[in-house]
Amino acid sequence: MASTSQSKTAEITEQSFAKTMTATAHLKLRQLILDNKWAPGYQATEQEVASQLGMSRTPVREALMRLQQDGLVSVIPRHGMRVLPVSTADMKEIYEILTSLESTAAELAAGRGLSDEQLRGLEKATADMDHALSEDDLDAWARADARFHEQLLELGGNQMLKSVVLNFIDRAHRVRMLTLRMRPKPVNSTREHADLVQAIREGDREKARNIHRAHRERAGTELLALLERLGLNHL
């Protein structure tokens, strides 16, 4: 009986370790793609990816399959993987999704009667965005902006909605970072975020939804116009 128990314990430990390794591989590979260190069109074999991470091929293979489900790579049997490009048409659809679903999250957050303590994270992110702009640090601004949107989704209280929206934010992230310095200084976004926090504090669901919808519509229109002007059909 003791031997059977020890065997089961060892099996559970091994499965837990495998899941941890897969999660680690997925996180590292995802960051390489989102930071554009692996540009769209980048290809590598499974073994090459595993060597870069210093891991065995099994967790890497499972992580690549997850990234394929995320819409970030294409897994090619016996040939490894390729980082998928993002087209202007993709970005248009992504912003339509973000505009609709993230506005719903803002509305939900406004209806939850959140305390000042719960809203502190959004306020801190907005303050950090302001500070970054005063320092002309667009990378810091982008990090604070990403933190704002993730916290907004968390405060909406709908975990399924959060999961879906974060996936599409990831898919848009590469294009937004590539064009960050081609666009006007993002002072409008910072002001709109501050207005949204106030609407949520007031518990005004309609106002919160409308502010965030207008924010996403404006940002999407500006980005798509830039891509069209530069003739960047794929990134």
PDB file of C-alpha atoms in Angstrom:
ATOM      1  CA  MET A   1       0.000   0.000   0.000  1.00  0.00           C
ATOM      2  CA  ALA A   2       2.851   2.382   0.894  1.00  0.00           C
ATOM      3  CA  SER A   3       4.502   1.717  -2.454  1.00  0.00           C
ATOM      4  CA  THR A   4       1.255   2.486  -4.319  1.00  0.00           C
ATOM      5  CA  SER A   5       0.798   5.713  -2.360  1.00  0.00           C
ATOM      6  CA  GLN A   6       4.380   6.790  -3.051  1.00  0.00           C
ATOM      7  CA  SER A   7       3.916   6.015  -6.745  1.00  0.00           C
ATOM      8  CA  LYS A   8       0.778   8.159  -6.936  1.00  0.00           C
ATOM      9  CA  THR A   9       2.506  10.990  -5.101  1.00  0.00           C
ATOM     10  CA  ALA A  10       5.439  10.836  -7.495  1.00  0.00           C
ATOM     11  CA  GLU A  11       3.079  10.842 -10.470  1.00  0.00           C
ATOM     12  CA  ILE A  12       1.199  13.903  -9.165  1.00  0.00           C
ATOM     13  CA  THR A  13       4.501  15.696  -8.505  1.00  0.00           C
ATOM     14  CA  GLU A  14       5.717  14.905 -12.016  1.00  0.00           C
ATOM     15  CA  GLN A  15       2.477  16.171 -13.588  1.00  0.00           C
ATOM     16  CA  SER A  16       2.641  19.356 -11.531  1.00  0.00           C
ATOM     17  CA  PHE A  17       6.250  19.938 -12.620  1.00  0.00           C
ATOM     18  CA  ALA A  18       5.327  19.389 -16.274  1.00  0.00           C
ATOM     19  CA  LYS A  19       2.487  21.927 -16.030  1.00  0.00           C
ATOM     20  CA  THR A  20       4.827  24.446 -14.412  1.00  0.00           C
ATOM     21  CA  MET A  21       7.419  23.996 -17.174  1.00  0.00           C
ATOM     22  CA  THR A  22       4.776  24.394 -19.878  1.00  0.00           C
ATOM     23  CA  ALA A  23       3.444  27.550 -18.216  1.00  0.00           C
ATOM     24  CA  THR A  24       6.975  28.945 -17.947  1.00  0.00           C
ATOM     25  CA  ALA A  25       7.696  28.188 -21.604  1.00  0.00           C
ATOM     26  CA  HIS A  26       4.398  29.752 -22.672  1.00  0.00           C
ATOM     27  CA  LEU A  27       5.100  32.931 -20.674  1.00  0.00           C
ATOM     28  CA  LYS A  28       8.644  33.319 -22.036  1.00  0.00           C
ATOM     29  CA  LEU A  29       7.668  32.672 -25.657  1.00  0.00           C
ATOM     30  CA  ARG A  30       4.636  34.950 -25.432  1.00  0.00           C
ATOM     31  CA  GLN A  31       6.832  37.787 -24.140  1.00  0.00           C
ATOM     32  CA  LEU A  32       9.342  37.322 -26.969  1.00  0.00           C
ATOM     33  CA  ILE A  33       6.484  37.751 -29.444  1.00  0.00           C
ATOM     34  CA  LEU A  34       4.744  40.655 -27.689  1.00  0.00           C
ATOM     35  CA  ASP A  35       8.040  42.554 -27.337  1.00  0.00           C
ATOM     36  CA  ASN A  36       8.666  42.019 -31.073  1.00  0.00           C
ATOM     37  CA  LYS A  37      11.924  40.209 -30.321  1.00  0.00           C
ATOM     38  CA  TRP A  38      10.419  37.506 -32.504  1.00  0.00           C
ATOM     39  CA  ALA A  39       9.054  39.561 -35.373  1.00  0.00           C
ATOM     40  CA  PRO A  40       6.067  38.512 -37.498  1.00  0.00           C
ATOM     41  CA  GLY A  41       7.225  35.813 -39.909  1.00  0.00           C
ATOM     42  CA  TYR A  42       9.980  34.576 -37.589  1.00  0.00           C
ATOM     43  CA  GLN A  43      10.390  30.800 -37.901  1.00  0.00           C
ATOM     44  CA  ALA A  44      12.179  28.235 -35.773  1.00  0.00           C
ATOM     45  CA  THR A  45      12.130  24.511 -35.297  1.00  0.00           C
ATOM     46  CA  GLU A  46      10.853  23.016 -32.081  1.00  0.00           C
ATOM     47  CA  GLN A  47      14.414  22.028 -31.162  1.00  0.00           C
ATOM     48  CA  GLU A  48      15.716  25.553 -31.819  1.00  0.00           C
ATOM     49  CA  VAL A  49      13.020  27.018 -29.579  1.00  0.00           C
ATOM     50  CA  ALA A  50      13.775  24.480 -26.848  1.00  0.00           C
ATOM     51  CA  SER A  51      17.505  25.293 -27.074  1.00  0.00           C
ATOM     52  CA  GLN A  52      16.829  29.037 -26.755  1.00  0.00           C
ATOM     53  CA  LEU A  53      14.816  28.439 -23.590  1.00  0.00           C
ATOM     54  CA  GLY A  54      17.138  25.777 -22.204  1.00  0.00           C
ATOM     55  CA  MET A  55      14.224  23.367 -21.885  1.00  0.00           C
ATOM     56  CA  SER A  56      13.231  19.975 -23.205  1.00  0.00           C
ATOM     57  CA  ARG A  57      10.988  19.806 -26.257  1.00  0.00           C
ATOM     58  CA  THR A  58       7.875  18.491 -24.464  1.00  0.00           C
ATOM     59  CA  PRO A  59       6.918  21.662 -22.529  1.00  0.00           C
ATOM     60  CA  VAL A  60       7.948  23.767 -25.523  1.00  0.00           C
ATOM     61  CA  ARG A  61       5.682  21.763 -27.833  1.00  0.00           C
ATOM     62  CA  GLU A  62       2.727  22.204 -25.460  1.00  0.00           C
ATOM     63  CA  ALA A  63       3.483  25.923 -25.034  1.00  0.00           C
ATOM     64  CA  LEU A  64       3.560  26.410 -28.808  1.00  0.00           C
ATOM     65  CA  MET A  65       0.162  24.748 -29.118  1.00  0.00           C
ATOM     66  CA  ARG A  66      -1.195  27.202 -26.535  1.00  0.00           C
ATOM     67  CA  LEU A  67       0.315  30.121 -28.452  1.00  0.00           C
ATOM     68  CA  GLN A  68      -1.372  28.816 -31.585  1.00  0.00           C
ATOM     69  CA  GLN A  69      -4.702  28.861 -29.741  1.00  0.00           C
ATOM     70  CA  ASP A  70      -3.881  32.443 -28.684  1.00  0.00           C
ATOM     71  CA  GLY A  71      -3.526  33.361 -32.374  1.00  0.00           C
ATOM     72  CA  LEU A  72       0.146  34.343 -32.041  1.00  0.00           C
ATOM     73  CA  VAL A  73       1.889  31.511 -33.922  1.00  0.00           C
ATOM     74  CA  SER A  74       1.237  28.834 -36.463  1.00  0.00           C
ATOM     75  CA  VAL A  75       2.595  25.390 -35.574  1.00  0.00           C
ATOM     76  CA  ILE A  76       3.840  23.561 -38.635  1.00  0.00           C
ATOM     77  CA  PRO A  77       4.115  19.768 -38.176  1.00  0.00           C
ATOM     78  CA  ARG A  78       7.749  18.603 -38.454  1.00  0.00           C
ATOM     79  CA  HIS A  79       8.832  22.172 -39.263  1.00  0.00           C
ATOM     80  CA  GLY A  80       8.400  24.014 -35.965  1.00  0.00           C
ATOM     81  CA  MET A  81       6.589  27.320 -35.659  1.00  0.00           C
ATOM     82  CA  ARG A  82       6.077  30.679 -37.374  1.00  0.00           C
ATOM     83  CA  VAL A  83       5.069  33.940 -35.709  1.00  0.00           C
ATOM     84  CA  LEU A  84       1.871  35.144 -37.349  1.00  0.00           C
ATOM     85  CA  PRO A  85       1.661  38.644 -38.833  1.00  0.00           C
ATOM     86  CA  VAL A  86      -1.103  41.073 -37.915  1.00  0.00           C
ATOM     87  CA  SER A  87      -2.891  42.743 -40.820  1.00  0.00           C
ATOM     88  CA  THR A  88      -4.761  46.032 -40.934  1.00  0.00           C
ATOM     89  CA  ALA A  89      -7.956  44.000 -41.382  1.00  0.00           C
ATOM     90  CA  ASP A  90      -7.046  42.027 -38.236  1.00  0.00           C
ATOM     91  CA  MET A  91      -6.530  45.239 -36.277  1.00  0.00           C
ATOM     92  CA  LYS A  92      -9.892  46.611 -37.410  1.00  0.00           C
ATOM     93  CA  GLU A  93     -11.665  43.494 -36.136  1.00  0.00           C
ATOM     94  CA  ILE A  94      -9.626  43.427 -32.930  1.00  0.00           C
ATOM     95  CA  TYR A  95     -10.522  47.032 -32.111  1.00  0.00           C
ATOM     96  CA  GLU A  96     -14.188  46.341 -32.803  1.00  0.00           C
ATOM     97  CA  ILE A  97     -14.020  43.525 -30.238  1.00  0.00           C
ATOM     98  CA  LEU A  98     -12.088  45.623 -27.710  1.00  0.00           C
ATOM     99  CA  THR A  99     -14.472  48.555 -28.125  1.00  0.00           C
ATOM    100  CA  SER A 100     -17.488  46.390 -27.406  1.00  0.00           C
ATOM    101  CA  LEU A 101     -16.238  44.041 -24.702  1.00  0.00           C
ATOM    102  CA  GLU A 102     -13.994  46.376 -22.750  1.00  0.00           C
ATOM    103  CA  SER A 103     -16.772  48.988 -22.624  1.00  0.00           C
ATOM    104  CA  THR A 104     -18.919  46.278 -21.052  1.00  0.00           C
ATOM    105  CA  ALA A 105     -16.200  45.710 -18.443  1.00  0.00           C
ATOM    106  CA  ALA A 106     -16.188  49.440 -17.663  1.00  0.00           C
ATOM    107  CA  GLU A 107     -19.970  49.392 -17.260  1.00  0.00           C
ATOM    108  CA  LEU A 108     -19.792  46.352 -14.975  1.00  0.00           C
ATOM    109  CA  ALA A 109     -17.092  47.971 -12.856  1.00  0.00           C
ATOM    110  CA  ALA A 110     -19.210  51.110 -12.423  1.00  0.00           C
ATOM    111  CA  GLY A 111     -22.124  48.995 -11.207  1.00  0.00           C
ATOM    112  CA  ARG A 112     -20.173  47.207  -8.484  1.00  0.00           C
ATOM    113  CA  GLY A 113     -19.962  50.052  -5.971  1.00  0.00           C
ATOM    114  CA  LEU A 114     -16.176  49.902  -5.807  1.00  0.00           C
ATOM    115  CA  SER A 115     -14.358  51.585  -2.937  1.00  0.00           C
ATOM    116  CA  ASP A 116     -11.568  54.170  -3.210  1.00  0.00           C
ATOM    117  CA  GLU A 117      -9.164  51.423  -2.154  1.00  0.00           C
ATOM    118  CA  GLN A 118     -10.297  49.194  -5.026  1.00  0.00           C
ATOM    119  CA  LEU A 119      -9.911  52.072  -7.492  1.00  0.00           C
ATOM    120  CA  ARG A 120      -6.437  52.981  -6.272  1.00  0.00           C
ATOM    121  CA  GLY A 121      -4.754  50.745  -8.846  1.00  0.00           C
ATOM    122  CA  LEU A 122      -6.481  52.522 -11.730  1.00  0.00           C
ATOM    123  CA  GLU A 123      -5.571  55.909 -10.279  1.00  0.00           C
ATOM    124  CA  LYS A 124      -1.940  54.859  -9.811  1.00  0.00           C
ATOM    125  CA  ALA A 125      -1.747  53.614 -13.398  1.00  0.00           C
ATOM    126  CA  THR A 126      -3.192  56.905 -14.669  1.00  0.00           C
ATOM    127  CA  ALA A 127      -0.746  58.920 -12.542  1.00  0.00           C
ATOM    128  CA  ASP A 128       2.121  56.794 -13.867  1.00  0.00           C
ATOM    129  CA  MET A 129       0.948  57.488 -17.429  1.00  0.00           C
ATOM    130  CA  ASP A 130       0.990  61.238 -16.707  1.00  0.00           C
ATOM    131  CA  HIS A 131       4.464  61.040 -15.192  1.00  0.00           C
ATOM    132  CA  ALA A 132       5.797  58.984 -18.097  1.00  0.00           C
ATOM    133  CA  LEU A 133       4.530  61.558 -20.589  1.00  0.00           C
ATOM    134  CA  SER A 134       6.158  64.376 -18.629  1.00  0.00           C
ATOM    135  CA  GLU A 135       9.429  62.439 -18.924  1.00  0.00           C
ATOM    136  CA  ASP A 136       8.828  61.586 -22.597  1.00  0.00           C
ATOM    137  CA  ASP A 137       9.150  57.910 -21.652  1.00  0.00           C
ATOM    138  CA  LEU A 138       6.725  56.205 -24.030  1.00  0.00           C
ATOM    139  CA  ASP A 139       7.751  52.720 -22.976  1.00  0.00           C
ATOM    140  CA  ALA A 140       6.864  53.497 -19.351  1.00  0.00           C
ATOM    141  CA  TRP A 141       3.611  55.061 -20.560  1.00  0.00           C
ATOM    142  CA  ALA A 142       2.750  51.877 -22.480  1.00  0.00           C
ATOM    143  CA  ARG A 143       3.431  49.700 -19.426  1.00  0.00           C
ATOM    144  CA  ALA A 144       1.190  51.884 -17.242  1.00  0.00           C
ATOM    145  CA  ASP A 145      -1.511  51.891 -19.917  1.00  0.00           C
ATOM    146  CA  ALA A 146      -1.420  48.093 -20.147  1.00  0.00           C
ATOM    147  CA  ARG A 147      -1.695  47.884 -16.348  1.00  0.00           C
ATOM    148  CA  PHE A 148      -4.728  50.186 -16.414  1.00  0.00           C
ATOM    149  CA  HIS A 149      -6.583  48.046 -18.929  1.00  0.00           C
ATOM    150  CA  GLU A 150      -5.813  44.784 -17.123  1.00  0.00           C
ATOM    151  CA  GLN A 151      -6.992  46.209 -13.792  1.00  0.00           C
ATOM    152  CA  LEU A 152     -10.139  47.582 -15.417  1.00  0.00           C
ATOM    153  CA  LEU A 153     -10.984  44.107 -16.683  1.00  0.00           C
ATOM    154  CA  GLU A 154     -10.342  42.649 -13.230  1.00  0.00           C
ATOM    155  CA  LEU A 155     -12.617  45.234 -11.599  1.00  0.00           C
ATOM    156  CA  GLY A 156     -15.366  44.359 -14.075  1.00  0.00           C
ATOM    157  CA  GLY A 157     -15.687  41.108 -12.143  1.00  0.00           C
ATOM    158  CA  ASN A 158     -16.243  38.854 -15.172  1.00  0.00           C
ATOM    159  CA  GLN A 159     -13.284  36.492 -15.503  1.00  0.00           C
ATOM    160  CA  MET A 160     -14.403  34.999 -18.833  1.00  0.00           C
ATOM    161  CA  LEU A 161     -14.714  38.456 -20.358  1.00  0.00           C
ATOM    162  CA  LYS A 162     -11.292  39.371 -18.957  1.00  0.00           C
ATOM    163  CA  SER A 163      -9.696  36.288 -20.510  1.00  0.00           C
ATOM    164  CA  VAL A 164     -11.170  36.955 -23.943  1.00  0.00           C
ATOM    165  CA  VAL A 165     -10.262  40.653 -23.986  1.00  0.00           C
ATOM    166  CA  LEU A 166      -6.690  40.086 -22.762  1.00  0.00           C
ATOM    167  CA  ASN A 167      -6.148  37.653 -25.614  1.00  0.00           C
ATOM    168  CA  PHE A 168      -7.095  40.304 -28.161  1.00  0.00           C
ATOM    169  CA  ILE A 169      -5.084  42.971 -26.334  1.00  0.00           C
ATOM    170  CA  ASP A 170      -2.067  40.673 -26.698  1.00  0.00           C
ATOM    171  CA  ARG A 171      -2.705  40.314 -30.423  1.00  0.00           C
ATOM    172  CA  ALA A 172      -2.880  44.101 -30.836  1.00  0.00           C
ATOM    173  CA  HIS A 173       0.095  44.803 -28.561  1.00  0.00           C
ATOM    174  CA  ARG A 174       2.794  44.177 -31.158  1.00  0.00           C
ATOM    175  CA  VAL A 175       1.327  46.670 -33.623  1.00  0.00           C
ATOM    176  CA  ARG A 176       0.705  49.270 -30.927  1.00  0.00           C
ATOM    177  CA  MET A 177       4.332  49.046 -29.763  1.00  0.00           C
ATOM    178  CA  LEU A 178       5.735  49.176 -33.305  1.00  0.00           C
ATOM    179  CA  THR A 179       3.742  52.338 -34.033  1.00  0.00           C
ATOM    180  CA  LEU A 180       3.992  53.960 -30.588  1.00  0.00           C
ATOM    181  CA  ARG A 181       6.536  56.560 -31.704  1.00  0.00           C
ATOM    182  CA  MET A 182       4.785  57.198 -35.020  1.00  0.00           C
ATOM    183  CA  ARG A 183       1.590  58.427 -33.359  1.00  0.00           C
ATOM    184  CA  PRO A 184       0.847  61.735 -31.596  1.00  0.00           C
ATOM    185  CA  LYS A 185       1.800  61.895 -27.930  1.00  0.00           C
ATOM    186  CA  PRO A 186      -0.979  59.932 -26.145  1.00  0.00           C
ATOM    187  CA  VAL A 187      -2.256  62.733 -23.916  1.00  0.00           C
ATOM    188  CA  ASN A 188      -5.868  61.986 -24.892  1.00  0.00           C
ATOM    189  CA  SER A 189      -5.686  58.424 -23.584  1.00  0.00           C
ATOM    190  CA  THR A 190      -4.433  59.563 -20.196  1.00  0.00           C
ATOM    191  CA  ARG A 191      -7.221  62.136 -19.833  1.00  0.00           C
ATOM    192  CA  GLU A 192      -9.877  59.634 -20.955  1.00  0.00           C
ATOM    193  CA  HIS A 193      -8.651  57.100 -18.404  1.00  0.00           C
ATOM    194  CA  ALA A 194      -8.962  59.685 -15.617  1.00  0.00           C
ATOM    195  CA  ASP A 195     -12.517  60.510 -16.753  1.00  0.00           C
ATOM    196  CA  LEU A 196     -13.380  56.804 -16.728  1.00  0.00           C
ATOM    197  CA  VAL A 197     -12.118  56.337 -13.173  1.00  0.00           C
ATOM    198  CA  GLN A 198     -14.343  59.211 -12.046  1.00  0.00           C
ATOM    199  CA  ALA A 199     -17.403  57.706 -13.788  1.00  0.00           C
ATOM    200  CA  ILE A 200     -16.737  54.355 -12.101  1.00  0.00           C
ATOM    201  CA  ARG A 201     -16.382  56.090  -8.727  1.00  0.00           C
ATOM    202  CA  GLU A 202     -19.735  57.808  -9.301  1.00  0.00           C
ATOM    203  CA  GLY A 203     -21.329  54.462 -10.133  1.00  0.00           C
ATOM    204  CA  ASP A 204     -22.544  55.827 -13.483  1.00  0.00           C
ATOM    205  CA  ARG A 205     -22.692  52.721 -15.668  1.00  0.00           C
ATOM    206  CA  GLU A 206     -23.816  54.472 -18.856  1.00  0.00           C
ATOM    207  CA  LYS A 207     -21.219  57.213 -18.540  1.00  0.00           C
ATOM    208  CA  ALA A 208     -18.439  54.704 -17.902  1.00  0.00           C
ATOM    209  CA  ARG A 209     -19.468  52.610 -20.896  1.00  0.00           C
ATOM    210  CA  ASN A 210     -19.699  55.622 -23.200  1.00  0.00           C
ATOM    211  CA  ILE A 211     -16.371  57.117 -22.097  1.00  0.00           C
ATOM    212  CA  HIS A 212     -14.532  53.871 -22.700  1.00  0.00           C
ATOM    213  CA  ARG A 213     -16.308  53.166 -25.998  1.00  0.00           C
ATOM    214  CA  ALA A 214     -15.322  56.629 -27.256  1.00  0.00           C
ATOM    215  CA  HIS A 215     -11.747  56.029 -26.046  1.00  0.00           C
ATOM    216  CA  ARG A 216     -11.383  52.743 -27.902  1.00  0.00           C
ATOM    217  CA  GLU A 217     -13.083  54.083 -31.037  1.00  0.00           C
ATOM    218  CA  ARG A 218     -10.766  57.105 -31.153  1.00  0.00           C
ATOM    219  CA  ALA A 219      -7.624  55.055 -30.521  1.00  0.00           C
ATOM    220  CA  GLY A 220      -8.616  52.469 -33.112  1.00  0.00           C
ATOM    221  CA  THR A 221      -9.414  55.093 -35.748  1.00  0.00           C
ATOM    222  CA  GLU A 222      -6.060  56.830 -35.183  1.00  0.00           C
ATOM    223  CA  LEU A 223      -4.102  53.582 -35.405  1.00  0.00           C
ATOM    224  CA  LEU A 224      -5.866  52.281 -38.512  1.00  0.00           C
ATOM    225  CA  ALA A 225      -5.458  55.645 -40.251  1.00  0.00           C
ATOM    226  CA  LEU A 226      -1.729  55.538 -39.490  1.00  0.00           C
ATOM    227  CA  LEU A 227      -1.353  51.992 -40.839  1.00  0.00           C
ATOM    228  CA  GLU A 228      -3.205  52.963 -44.020  1.00  0.00           C
ATOM    229  CA  ARG A 229      -1.174  56.154 -44.469  1.00  0.00           C
ATOM    230  CA  LEU A 230       2.090  54.246 -44.116  1.00  0.00           C
ATOM    231  CA  GLY A 231       0.894  51.411 -46.325  1.00  0.00           C
ATOM    232  CA  LEU A 232       1.500  48.868 -43.552  1.00  0.00           C
ATOM    233  CA  ASN A 233      -0.935  46.132 -44.512  1.00  0.00           C
ATOM    234  CA  HIS A 234       0.882  43.493 -42.481  1.00  0.00           C
ATOM    235  CA  LEU A 235       3.022  43.760 -39.359  1.00  0.00           C
TER     236      LEU A 235
END
